[in-house]
């Protein structure tokens, strides 16, 4: 049981992260009027064979024994040996199950992001969120809208609050400023990025944002750091939300998946039929609903079935 706890924690974290990505993208799906792909299920723990070779326990080995005590010691040694082998076999089976659960969670996140991207690449009409973004940024006219949140950009003069938008092809930050003065509109294409990472929120700006963050959050905001191919970096402080304290990590997860998606085909896109373009009723759900749909029988928290 002790060996199973860290393995279960690893799988649970991956499944919770996937659930948060799916929930974060619900506004994009609702705006597009389509259903997200359902979460897939990893094989249950019981589907993996227990690779254990056992030998019969005999009180009287081939050479015989000189006393009952020696016979008892033989049995004890053989049982301990069998228990050790069984422990190794059960932990090995658990590791395979956890690896499958982690991979399944990653593939679920890729599917929920990829479906929105493929929708735009099929030249379907833009959603209202995509239309609104394209009105602010011309370069976003072909982008798939994925996620948007409040953020604060750290500049040389003073930090500015605005909206950070994640799409299929770039990061966009917009801030209206005051009466039109001090407005910020910044585009960070993925193809011009060298690296994207998250740092802990320990600076003055992060502490300032933390004071105005939700009272339900338990951690100070983290900072999303974007470095371009020239070595220049841009920092965005992302405040926590009731859904997730490490909000910048969620943004990074979506960006990482979007950056890793295959490039669009070089063939000219063709308009699909009107039947395929008709919207479908969107479906929503909570973090608990997503986890219930993706959880396998091998992810039970019951210690008796931990291995």
PDB file of C-alpha atoms in Angstrom:
ATOM      1  CA  UNK A   1       0.000   0.000   0.000  1.00  0.00           C
ATOM      2  CA  UNK A   2       2.823   2.429   0.858  1.00  0.00           C
ATOM      3  CA  UNK A   3       4.409   1.826  -2.542  1.00  0.00           C
ATOM      4  CA  UNK A   4       1.100   2.463  -4.301  1.00  0.00           C
ATOM      5  CA  UNK A   5       0.413   5.888  -2.772  1.00  0.00           C
ATOM      6  CA  UNK A   6       3.059   7.908  -4.693  1.00  0.00           C
ATOM      7  CA  UNK A   7       2.140   6.080  -7.895  1.00  0.00           C
ATOM      8  CA  UNK A   8      -1.557   6.857  -7.432  1.00  0.00           C
ATOM      9  CA  UNK A   9      -0.679  10.481  -6.635  1.00  0.00           C
ATOM     10  CA  UNK A  10       1.261  10.754  -9.904  1.00  0.00           C
ATOM     11  CA  UNK A  11      -1.644   9.360 -11.929  1.00  0.00           C
ATOM     12  CA  UNK A  12      -4.204  11.498 -10.104  1.00  0.00           C
ATOM     13  CA  UNK A  13      -2.210  14.684 -10.758  1.00  0.00           C
ATOM     14  CA  UNK A  14      -2.074  13.900 -14.477  1.00  0.00           C
ATOM     15  CA  UNK A  15      -5.824  13.202 -14.566  1.00  0.00           C
ATOM     16  CA  UNK A  16      -6.658  16.375 -12.627  1.00  0.00           C
ATOM     17  CA  UNK A  17      -4.447  18.422 -14.975  1.00  0.00           C
ATOM     18  CA  UNK A  18      -6.258  16.927 -17.980  1.00  0.00           C
ATOM     19  CA  UNK A  19      -9.623  17.660 -16.396  1.00  0.00           C
ATOM     20  CA  UNK A  20      -8.654  21.283 -15.806  1.00  0.00           C
ATOM     21  CA  UNK A  21      -7.594  21.686 -19.426  1.00  0.00           C
ATOM     22  CA  UNK A  22     -10.936  20.285 -20.596  1.00  0.00           C
ATOM     23  CA  UNK A  23     -12.876  22.617 -18.287  1.00  0.00           C
ATOM     24  CA  UNK A  24     -10.735  25.631 -19.244  1.00  0.00           C
ATOM     25  CA  UNK A  25     -11.563  25.058 -22.926  1.00  0.00           C
ATOM     26  CA  UNK A  26     -15.323  24.780 -22.366  1.00  0.00           C
ATOM     27  CA  UNK A  27     -15.974  28.472 -23.253  1.00  0.00           C
ATOM     28  CA  UNK A  28     -14.173  27.944 -26.577  1.00  0.00           C
ATOM     29  CA  UNK A  29     -16.318  24.899 -27.344  1.00  0.00           C
ATOM     30  CA  UNK A  30     -19.504  26.692 -26.281  1.00  0.00           C
ATOM     31  CA  UNK A  31     -18.639  29.651 -28.511  1.00  0.00           C
ATOM     32  CA  UNK A  32     -17.936  27.340 -31.452  1.00  0.00           C
ATOM     33  CA  UNK A  33     -21.148  25.399 -30.805  1.00  0.00           C
ATOM     34  CA  UNK A  34     -19.485  21.981 -30.951  1.00  0.00           C
ATOM     35  CA  UNK A  35     -19.003  19.133 -28.514  1.00  0.00           C
ATOM     36  CA  UNK A  36     -15.569  18.343 -27.070  1.00  0.00           C
ATOM     37  CA  UNK A  37     -14.306  14.803 -27.575  1.00  0.00           C
ATOM     38  CA  UNK A  38     -15.218  12.560 -24.635  1.00  0.00           C
ATOM     39  CA  UNK A  39     -12.370  11.610 -22.308  1.00  0.00           C
ATOM     40  CA  UNK A  40     -10.849   8.232 -23.014  1.00  0.00           C
ATOM     41  CA  UNK A  41     -10.333   5.523 -20.419  1.00  0.00           C
ATOM     42  CA  UNK A  42      -7.080   3.849 -19.532  1.00  0.00           C
ATOM     43  CA  UNK A  43      -7.110   0.054 -19.129  1.00  0.00           C
ATOM     44  CA  UNK A  44      -7.989  -1.013 -15.560  1.00  0.00           C
ATOM     45  CA  UNK A  45      -5.356  -2.380 -13.231  1.00  0.00           C
ATOM     46  CA  UNK A  46      -6.845  -5.869 -13.436  1.00  0.00           C
ATOM     47  CA  UNK A  47      -6.189  -5.981 -17.198  1.00  0.00           C
ATOM     48  CA  UNK A  48      -2.442  -6.194 -16.558  1.00  0.00           C
ATOM     49  CA  UNK A  49      -1.277  -9.731 -15.702  1.00  0.00           C
ATOM     50  CA  UNK A  50       0.523 -10.293 -12.438  1.00  0.00           C
ATOM     51  CA  UNK A  51       3.897 -11.577 -13.634  1.00  0.00           C
ATOM     52  CA  UNK A  52       4.691 -13.819 -10.692  1.00  0.00           C
ATOM     53  CA  UNK A  53       6.432 -17.159 -10.690  1.00  0.00           C
ATOM     54  CA  UNK A  54       5.724 -19.144  -7.529  1.00  0.00           C
ATOM     55  CA  UNK A  55       7.163 -22.371  -6.270  1.00  0.00           C
ATOM     56  CA  UNK A  56       5.396 -24.804  -3.950  1.00  0.00           C
ATOM     57  CA  UNK A  57       6.305 -24.400  -0.308  1.00  0.00           C
ATOM     58  CA  UNK A  58       7.500 -27.704   1.103  1.00  0.00           C
ATOM     59  CA  UNK A  59       8.297 -28.475   4.745  1.00  0.00           C
ATOM     60  CA  UNK A  60      10.587 -31.317   3.724  1.00  0.00           C
ATOM     61  CA  UNK A  61      13.137 -30.400   1.039  1.00  0.00           C
ATOM     62  CA  UNK A  62      14.795 -33.066  -1.043  1.00  0.00           C
ATOM     63  CA  UNK A  63      17.641 -33.544   1.438  1.00  0.00           C
ATOM     64  CA  UNK A  64      15.304 -33.879   4.414  1.00  0.00           C
ATOM     65  CA  UNK A  65      15.409 -31.972   7.713  1.00  0.00           C
ATOM     66  CA  UNK A  66      16.985 -32.705  11.068  1.00  0.00           C
ATOM     67  CA  UNK A  67      14.315 -31.103  13.271  1.00  0.00           C
ATOM     68  CA  UNK A  68      10.889 -29.491  13.310  1.00  0.00           C
ATOM     69  CA  UNK A  69      12.571 -26.124  13.902  1.00  0.00           C
ATOM     70  CA  UNK A  70      14.564 -26.507  10.697  1.00  0.00           C
ATOM     71  CA  UNK A  71      11.400 -27.417   8.832  1.00  0.00           C
ATOM     72  CA  UNK A  72       9.654 -24.320  10.183  1.00  0.00           C
ATOM     73  CA  UNK A  73      12.584 -22.133   9.239  1.00  0.00           C
ATOM     74  CA  UNK A  74      12.474 -23.522   5.710  1.00  0.00           C
ATOM     75  CA  UNK A  75       8.793 -22.667   5.375  1.00  0.00           C
ATOM     76  CA  UNK A  76       9.334 -19.163   6.758  1.00  0.00           C
ATOM     77  CA  UNK A  77      12.205 -18.466   4.361  1.00  0.00           C
ATOM     78  CA  UNK A  78      10.219 -19.704   1.372  1.00  0.00           C
ATOM     79  CA  UNK A  79       7.161 -17.638   2.335  1.00  0.00           C
ATOM     80  CA  UNK A  80       9.299 -14.521   2.736  1.00  0.00           C
ATOM     81  CA  UNK A  81      10.871 -15.156  -0.651  1.00  0.00           C
ATOM     82  CA  UNK A  82       7.438 -15.581  -2.237  1.00  0.00           C
ATOM     83  CA  UNK A  83       6.167 -12.412  -0.539  1.00  0.00           C
ATOM     84  CA  UNK A  84       9.123 -10.446  -1.877  1.00  0.00           C
ATOM     85  CA  UNK A  85       8.556 -11.684  -5.400  1.00  0.00           C
ATOM     86  CA  UNK A  86       4.841 -10.896  -5.165  1.00  0.00           C
ATOM     87  CA  UNK A  87       5.586  -7.364  -3.912  1.00  0.00           C
ATOM     88  CA  UNK A  88       7.900  -6.698  -6.870  1.00  0.00           C
ATOM     89  CA  UNK A  89       5.343  -8.128  -9.299  1.00  0.00           C
ATOM     90  CA  UNK A  90       2.462  -6.061  -7.898  1.00  0.00           C
ATOM     91  CA  UNK A  91       4.484  -2.844  -7.887  1.00  0.00           C
ATOM     92  CA  UNK A  92       5.568  -3.532 -11.466  1.00  0.00           C
ATOM     93  CA  UNK A  93       1.957  -4.060 -12.516  1.00  0.00           C
ATOM     94  CA  UNK A  94       0.946  -0.871 -10.719  1.00  0.00           C
ATOM     95  CA  UNK A  95       3.674   1.102 -12.490  1.00  0.00           C
ATOM     96  CA  UNK A  96       2.385  -0.102 -15.875  1.00  0.00           C
ATOM     97  CA  UNK A  97      -1.154   0.910 -14.935  1.00  0.00           C
ATOM     98  CA  UNK A  98      -0.052   4.347 -13.722  1.00  0.00           C
ATOM     99  CA  UNK A  99       2.030   4.926 -16.839  1.00  0.00           C
ATOM    100  CA  UNK A 100      -1.026   4.117 -18.955  1.00  0.00           C
ATOM    101  CA  UNK A 101      -3.195   6.481 -16.905  1.00  0.00           C
ATOM    102  CA  UNK A 102      -0.674   9.310 -17.247  1.00  0.00           C
ATOM    103  CA  UNK A 103      -0.384   8.751 -21.001  1.00  0.00           C
ATOM    104  CA  UNK A 104      -4.175   8.550 -21.322  1.00  0.00           C
ATOM    105  CA  UNK A 105      -4.558  11.880 -19.504  1.00  0.00           C
ATOM    106  CA  UNK A 106      -2.001  13.498 -21.820  1.00  0.00           C
ATOM    107  CA  UNK A 107      -3.727  12.138 -24.915  1.00  0.00           C
ATOM    108  CA  UNK A 108      -7.099  13.390 -23.629  1.00  0.00           C
ATOM    109  CA  UNK A 109      -5.667  16.901 -23.278  1.00  0.00           C
ATOM    110  CA  UNK A 110      -4.166  16.721 -26.753  1.00  0.00           C
ATOM    111  CA  UNK A 111      -7.499  15.597 -28.169  1.00  0.00           C
ATOM    112  CA  UNK A 112      -9.513  18.376 -26.546  1.00  0.00           C
ATOM    113  CA  UNK A 113      -7.051  21.025 -27.779  1.00  0.00           C
ATOM    114  CA  UNK A 114      -6.556  19.419 -31.181  1.00  0.00           C
ATOM    115  CA  UNK A 115     -10.288  19.246 -31.928  1.00  0.00           C
ATOM    116  CA  UNK A 116     -10.609  23.037 -31.729  1.00  0.00           C
ATOM    117  CA  UNK A 117      -7.529  23.511 -33.886  1.00  0.00           C
ATOM    118  CA  UNK A 118      -8.718  21.060 -36.532  1.00  0.00           C
ATOM    119  CA  UNK A 119     -12.082  22.796 -36.643  1.00  0.00           C
ATOM    120  CA  UNK A 120     -10.438  26.034 -37.773  1.00  0.00           C
ATOM    121  CA  UNK A 121      -8.123  24.256 -40.182  1.00  0.00           C
ATOM    122  CA  UNK A 122     -11.173  22.747 -41.877  1.00  0.00           C
ATOM    123  CA  UNK A 123     -12.139  26.331 -42.728  1.00  0.00           C
ATOM    124  CA  UNK A 124     -15.318  26.309 -40.648  1.00  0.00           C
ATOM    125  CA  UNK A 125     -16.832  29.705 -39.795  1.00  0.00           C
ATOM    126  CA  UNK A 126     -15.076  31.425 -36.881  1.00  0.00           C
ATOM    127  CA  UNK A 127     -16.733  31.394 -33.490  1.00  0.00           C
ATOM    128  CA  UNK A 128     -17.792  34.677 -31.843  1.00  0.00           C
ATOM    129  CA  UNK A 129     -14.699  34.526 -29.624  1.00  0.00           C
ATOM    130  CA  UNK A 130     -12.466  34.019 -32.661  1.00  0.00           C
ATOM    131  CA  UNK A 131     -14.190  36.874 -34.501  1.00  0.00           C
ATOM    132  CA  UNK A 132     -13.722  39.226 -31.543  1.00  0.00           C
ATOM    133  CA  UNK A 133     -10.035  38.315 -31.283  1.00  0.00           C
ATOM    134  CA  UNK A 134      -9.503  38.848 -35.022  1.00  0.00           C
ATOM    135  CA  UNK A 135     -10.986  42.347 -34.671  1.00  0.00           C
ATOM    136  CA  UNK A 136      -8.220  43.187 -32.185  1.00  0.00           C
ATOM    137  CA  UNK A 137      -5.409  41.301 -33.941  1.00  0.00           C
ATOM    138  CA  UNK A 138      -5.427  40.833 -37.710  1.00  0.00           C
ATOM    139  CA  UNK A 139      -2.896  38.029 -37.421  1.00  0.00           C
ATOM    140  CA  UNK A 140      -5.456  35.985 -35.471  1.00  0.00           C
ATOM    141  CA  UNK A 141      -7.882  35.681 -38.393  1.00  0.00           C
ATOM    142  CA  UNK A 142      -7.016  32.006 -38.944  1.00  0.00           C
ATOM    143  CA  UNK A 143      -6.273  31.092 -35.331  1.00  0.00           C
ATOM    144  CA  UNK A 144      -8.350  28.726 -33.233  1.00  0.00           C
ATOM    145  CA  UNK A 145      -9.353  30.351 -29.951  1.00  0.00           C
ATOM    146  CA  UNK A 146      -8.409  28.120 -27.015  1.00  0.00           C
ATOM    147  CA  UNK A 147      -8.316  30.030 -23.733  1.00  0.00           C
ATOM    148  CA  UNK A 148      -8.269  33.543 -22.279  1.00  0.00           C
ATOM    149  CA  UNK A 149      -7.629  34.837 -18.770  1.00  0.00           C
ATOM    150  CA  UNK A 150      -6.679  37.923 -16.814  1.00  0.00           C
ATOM    151  CA  UNK A 151      -2.966  38.595 -16.619  1.00  0.00           C
ATOM    152  CA  UNK A 152      -0.489  41.359 -15.935  1.00  0.00           C
ATOM    153  CA  UNK A 153       2.391  42.032 -18.279  1.00  0.00           C
ATOM    154  CA  UNK A 154       5.635  43.172 -16.677  1.00  0.00           C
ATOM    155  CA  UNK A 155       7.151  46.037 -18.672  1.00  0.00           C
ATOM    156  CA  UNK A 156      10.170  48.279 -18.121  1.00  0.00           C
ATOM    157  CA  UNK A 157       7.972  51.148 -16.944  1.00  0.00           C
ATOM    158  CA  UNK A 158       5.110  49.589 -14.964  1.00  0.00           C
ATOM    159  CA  UNK A 159       3.051  46.386 -15.008  1.00  0.00           C
ATOM    160  CA  UNK A 160      -0.170  46.568 -17.010  1.00  0.00           C
ATOM    161  CA  UNK A 161      -3.259  44.437 -16.495  1.00  0.00           C
ATOM    162  CA  UNK A 162      -5.098  42.965 -19.455  1.00  0.00           C
ATOM    163  CA  UNK A 163      -6.190  39.769 -21.166  1.00  0.00           C
ATOM    164  CA  UNK A 164      -3.885  36.939 -22.140  1.00  0.00           C
ATOM    165  CA  UNK A 165      -5.314  34.803 -24.949  1.00  0.00           C
ATOM    166  CA  UNK A 166      -4.010  31.399 -26.027  1.00  0.00           C
ATOM    167  CA  UNK A 167      -4.725  30.306 -29.591  1.00  0.00           C
ATOM    168  CA  UNK A 168      -3.554  27.559 -31.914  1.00  0.00           C
ATOM    169  CA  UNK A 169      -0.695  29.699 -33.258  1.00  0.00           C
ATOM    170  CA  UNK A 170       0.231  32.424 -30.779  1.00  0.00           C
ATOM    171  CA  UNK A 171      -0.124  34.152 -27.441  1.00  0.00           C
ATOM    172  CA  UNK A 172      -1.950  37.487 -27.509  1.00  0.00           C
ATOM    173  CA  UNK A 173      -1.967  40.124 -24.792  1.00  0.00           C
ATOM    174  CA  UNK A 174      -4.219  43.159 -24.933  1.00  0.00           C
ATOM    175  CA  UNK A 175      -4.695  46.025 -22.494  1.00  0.00           C
ATOM    176  CA  UNK A 176      -6.899  49.022 -23.256  1.00  0.00           C
ATOM    177  CA  UNK A 177      -5.124  51.411 -20.945  1.00  0.00           C
ATOM    178  CA  UNK A 178      -6.856  54.538 -19.646  1.00  0.00           C
ATOM    179  CA  UNK A 179      -8.889  56.589 -22.116  1.00  0.00           C
ATOM    180  CA  UNK A 180      -6.948  55.001 -24.952  1.00  0.00           C
ATOM    181  CA  UNK A 181      -3.542  55.926 -23.516  1.00  0.00           C
ATOM    182  CA  UNK A 182      -1.071  53.249 -22.541  1.00  0.00           C
ATOM    183  CA  UNK A 183      -2.825  50.529 -24.519  1.00  0.00           C
ATOM    184  CA  UNK A 184      -0.849  47.347 -25.142  1.00  0.00           C
ATOM    185  CA  UNK A 185      -1.352  44.876 -27.978  1.00  0.00           C
ATOM    186  CA  UNK A 186       1.309  42.201 -28.172  1.00  0.00           C
ATOM    187  CA  UNK A 187       1.558  39.079 -30.331  1.00  0.00           C
ATOM    188  CA  UNK A 188       3.933  36.217 -29.504  1.00  0.00           C
ATOM    189  CA  UNK A 189       3.817  33.614 -32.304  1.00  0.00           C
ATOM    190  CA  UNK A 190       4.756  30.085 -31.320  1.00  0.00           C
ATOM    191  CA  UNK A 191       7.139  29.783 -34.255  1.00  0.00           C
ATOM    192  CA  UNK A 192       9.159  32.690 -32.842  1.00  0.00           C
ATOM    193  CA  UNK A 193       9.376  31.185 -29.355  1.00  0.00           C
ATOM    194  CA  UNK A 194      12.459  29.458 -28.060  1.00  0.00           C
ATOM    195  CA  UNK A 195      11.035  28.433 -24.684  1.00  0.00           C
ATOM    196  CA  UNK A 196       8.040  28.891 -22.399  1.00  0.00           C
ATOM    197  CA  UNK A 197       8.228  28.246 -18.672  1.00  0.00           C
ATOM    198  CA  UNK A 198       6.695  29.158 -15.322  1.00  0.00           C
ATOM    199  CA  UNK A 199       8.491  30.721 -12.363  1.00  0.00           C
ATOM    200  CA  UNK A 200       7.272  31.068  -8.788  1.00  0.00           C
ATOM    201  CA  UNK A 201       5.569  34.290  -7.855  1.00  0.00           C
ATOM    202  CA  UNK A 202       7.930  35.861  -5.333  1.00  0.00           C
ATOM    203  CA  UNK A 203       8.498  39.321  -6.815  1.00  0.00           C
ATOM    204  CA  UNK A 204       6.810  42.619  -5.964  1.00  0.00           C
ATOM    205  CA  UNK A 205       4.408  42.439  -8.915  1.00  0.00           C
ATOM    206  CA  UNK A 206       3.360  38.898  -8.048  1.00  0.00           C
ATOM    207  CA  UNK A 207       2.692  39.894  -4.427  1.00  0.00           C
ATOM    208  CA  UNK A 208       0.690  42.885  -5.659  1.00  0.00           C
ATOM    209  CA  UNK A 209      -1.474  40.673  -7.838  1.00  0.00           C
ATOM    210  CA  UNK A 210      -1.888  38.178  -4.995  1.00  0.00           C
ATOM    211  CA  UNK A 211      -3.563  40.856  -2.861  1.00  0.00           C
ATOM    212  CA  UNK A 212      -6.267  41.261  -5.483  1.00  0.00           C
ATOM    213  CA  UNK A 213      -6.605  37.564  -6.298  1.00  0.00           C
ATOM    214  CA  UNK A 214      -9.538  35.400  -5.273  1.00  0.00           C
ATOM    215  CA  UNK A 215      -9.773  34.763  -1.543  1.00  0.00           C
ATOM    216  CA  UNK A 216     -10.312  31.098  -2.394  1.00  0.00           C
ATOM    217  CA  UNK A 217      -6.813  30.819  -3.841  1.00  0.00           C
ATOM    218  CA  UNK A 218      -4.126  29.500  -1.519  1.00  0.00           C
ATOM    219  CA  UNK A 219      -0.986  30.419  -3.471  1.00  0.00           C
ATOM    220  CA  UNK A 220       0.519  33.583  -4.879  1.00  0.00           C
ATOM    221  CA  UNK A 221       0.332  33.865  -8.669  1.00  0.00           C
ATOM    222  CA  UNK A 222       3.066  32.407 -10.826  1.00  0.00           C
ATOM    223  CA  UNK A 223       4.689  34.053 -13.815  1.00  0.00           C
ATOM    224  CA  UNK A 224       4.604  32.765 -17.372  1.00  0.00           C
ATOM    225  CA  UNK A 225       7.968  33.525 -18.999  1.00  0.00           C
ATOM    226  CA  UNK A 226       8.169  33.511 -22.801  1.00  0.00           C
ATOM    227  CA  UNK A 227      11.579  33.651 -24.479  1.00  0.00           C
ATOM    228  CA  UNK A 228      11.908  34.330 -28.204  1.00  0.00           C
ATOM    229  CA  UNK A 229      14.584  33.075 -30.593  1.00  0.00           C
ATOM    230  CA  UNK A 230      16.595  36.273 -30.054  1.00  0.00           C
ATOM    231  CA  UNK A 231      16.866  35.650 -26.332  1.00  0.00           C
ATOM    232  CA  UNK A 232      14.399  38.373 -25.330  1.00  0.00           C
ATOM    233  CA  UNK A 233      11.862  37.384 -22.679  1.00  0.00           C
ATOM    234  CA  UNK A 234       8.396  38.574 -21.747  1.00  0.00           C
ATOM    235  CA  UNK A 235       6.773  37.946 -18.361  1.00  0.00           C
ATOM    236  CA  UNK A 236       3.073  37.560 -17.629  1.00  0.00           C
ATOM    237  CA  UNK A 237       1.786  37.301 -14.068  1.00  0.00           C
ATOM    238  CA  UNK A 238      -1.270  35.028 -14.072  1.00  0.00           C
ATOM    239  CA  UNK A 239      -3.433  35.316 -10.923  1.00  0.00           C
ATOM    240  CA  UNK A 240      -4.941  32.176  -9.375  1.00  0.00           C
ATOM    241  CA  UNK A 241      -8.611  31.237  -9.726  1.00  0.00           C
ATOM    242  CA  UNK A 242     -11.026  29.161  -7.633  1.00  0.00           C
ATOM    243  CA  UNK A 243     -10.457  26.318 -10.115  1.00  0.00           C
ATOM    244  CA  UNK A 244      -6.670  26.288  -9.991  1.00  0.00           C
ATOM    245  CA  UNK A 245      -4.075  28.002  -7.826  1.00  0.00           C
ATOM    246  CA  UNK A 246      -1.203  27.357 -10.229  1.00  0.00           C
ATOM    247  CA  UNK A 247      -2.985  29.180 -13.041  1.00  0.00           C
ATOM    248  CA  UNK A 248       0.179  29.861 -14.999  1.00  0.00           C
ATOM    249  CA  UNK A 249       0.853  26.120 -15.070  1.00  0.00           C
ATOM    250  CA  UNK A 250      -2.540  25.572 -16.693  1.00  0.00           C
ATOM    251  CA  UNK A 251      -1.777  28.206 -19.328  1.00  0.00           C
ATOM    252  CA  UNK A 252       1.631  26.634 -19.915  1.00  0.00           C
ATOM    253  CA  UNK A 253       0.023  23.208 -20.348  1.00  0.00           C
ATOM    254  CA  UNK A 254      -2.342  24.487 -23.045  1.00  0.00           C
ATOM    255  CA  UNK A 255       0.442  26.408 -24.796  1.00  0.00           C
ATOM    256  CA  UNK A 256       2.744  23.381 -24.742  1.00  0.00           C
ATOM    257  CA  UNK A 257       0.099  21.158 -26.349  1.00  0.00           C
ATOM    258  CA  UNK A 258      -0.751  23.772 -28.988  1.00  0.00           C
ATOM    259  CA  UNK A 259       2.916  24.304 -29.876  1.00  0.00           C
ATOM    260  CA  UNK A 260       3.437  20.557 -30.318  1.00  0.00           C
ATOM    261  CA  UNK A 261       0.519  20.048 -32.704  1.00  0.00           C
ATOM    262  CA  UNK A 262       1.441  19.169 -36.311  1.00  0.00           C
ATOM    263  CA  UNK A 263       1.728  22.097 -38.697  1.00  0.00           C
ATOM    264  CA  UNK A 264      -1.257  22.657 -40.998  1.00  0.00           C
ATOM    265  CA  UNK A 265      -1.190  21.054 -44.411  1.00  0.00           C
ATOM    266  CA  UNK A 266       0.272  23.129 -47.219  1.00  0.00           C
ATOM    267  CA  UNK A 267      -2.693  22.190 -49.435  1.00  0.00           C
ATOM    268  CA  UNK A 268      -5.307  24.921 -49.873  1.00  0.00           C
ATOM    269  CA  UNK A 269      -8.204  24.546 -47.453  1.00  0.00           C
ATOM    270  CA  UNK A 270     -11.604  23.718 -48.867  1.00  0.00           C
ATOM    271  CA  UNK A 271     -14.974  24.791 -47.570  1.00  0.00           C
ATOM    272  CA  UNK A 272     -16.836  21.901 -45.986  1.00  0.00           C
ATOM    273  CA  UNK A 273     -20.496  21.162 -46.602  1.00  0.00           C
ATOM    274  CA  UNK A 274     -23.131  23.141 -44.734  1.00  0.00           C
ATOM    275  CA  UNK A 275     -24.261  19.976 -42.929  1.00  0.00           C
ATOM    276  CA  UNK A 276     -20.855  19.587 -41.324  1.00  0.00           C
ATOM    277  CA  UNK A 277     -20.771  23.261 -40.417  1.00  0.00           C
ATOM    278  CA  UNK A 278     -24.016  23.174 -38.442  1.00  0.00           C
ATOM    279  CA  UNK A 279     -23.334  23.690 -34.741  1.00  0.00           C
ATOM    280  CA  UNK A 280     -23.965  21.006 -32.169  1.00  0.00           C
ATOM    281  CA  UNK A 281     -25.209  21.657 -28.659  1.00  0.00           C
ATOM    282  CA  UNK A 282     -22.224  22.129 -26.377  1.00  0.00           C
ATOM    283  CA  UNK A 283     -21.714  19.978 -23.339  1.00  0.00           C
ATOM    284  CA  UNK A 284     -20.190  21.131 -20.078  1.00  0.00           C
ATOM    285  CA  UNK A 285     -19.142  19.510 -16.874  1.00  0.00           C
ATOM    286  CA  UNK A 286     -17.325  19.956 -13.647  1.00  0.00           C
ATOM    287  CA  UNK A 287     -13.898  18.731 -12.611  1.00  0.00           C
ATOM    288  CA  UNK A 288     -15.590  15.833 -10.813  1.00  0.00           C
ATOM    289  CA  UNK A 289     -17.610  14.878 -13.931  1.00  0.00           C
ATOM    290  CA  UNK A 290     -14.493  14.745 -16.104  1.00  0.00           C
ATOM    291  CA  UNK A 291     -12.544  12.703 -13.601  1.00  0.00           C
ATOM    292  CA  UNK A 292     -15.449  10.281 -13.222  1.00  0.00           C
ATOM    293  CA  UNK A 293     -15.552   9.793 -16.990  1.00  0.00           C
ATOM    294  CA  UNK A 294     -11.824   9.189 -17.321  1.00  0.00           C
ATOM    295  CA  UNK A 295     -11.175   7.236 -14.107  1.00  0.00           C
ATOM    296  CA  UNK A 296     -10.492   3.552 -14.417  1.00  0.00           C
ATOM    297  CA  UNK A 297     -11.151   0.736 -11.995  1.00  0.00           C
ATOM    298  CA  UNK A 298      -7.425   0.738 -11.334  1.00  0.00           C
ATOM    299  CA  UNK A 299      -7.542   4.232  -9.854  1.00  0.00           C
ATOM    300  CA  UNK A 300      -9.543   3.341  -6.786  1.00  0.00           C
ATOM    301  CA  UNK A 301      -8.447   4.990  -3.563  1.00  0.00           C
ATOM    302  CA  UNK A 302      -9.292   1.833  -1.619  1.00  0.00           C
ATOM    303  CA  UNK A 303      -5.961   0.630  -0.117  1.00  0.00           C
ATOM    304  CA  UNK A 304      -7.018  -2.995  -0.592  1.00  0.00           C
ATOM    305  CA  UNK A 305      -6.986  -2.555  -4.372  1.00  0.00           C
ATOM    306  CA  UNK A 306      -4.004  -0.222  -4.478  1.00  0.00           C
ATOM    307  CA  UNK A 307      -1.728  -2.808  -6.061  1.00  0.00           C
TER     308      UNK A 307
END
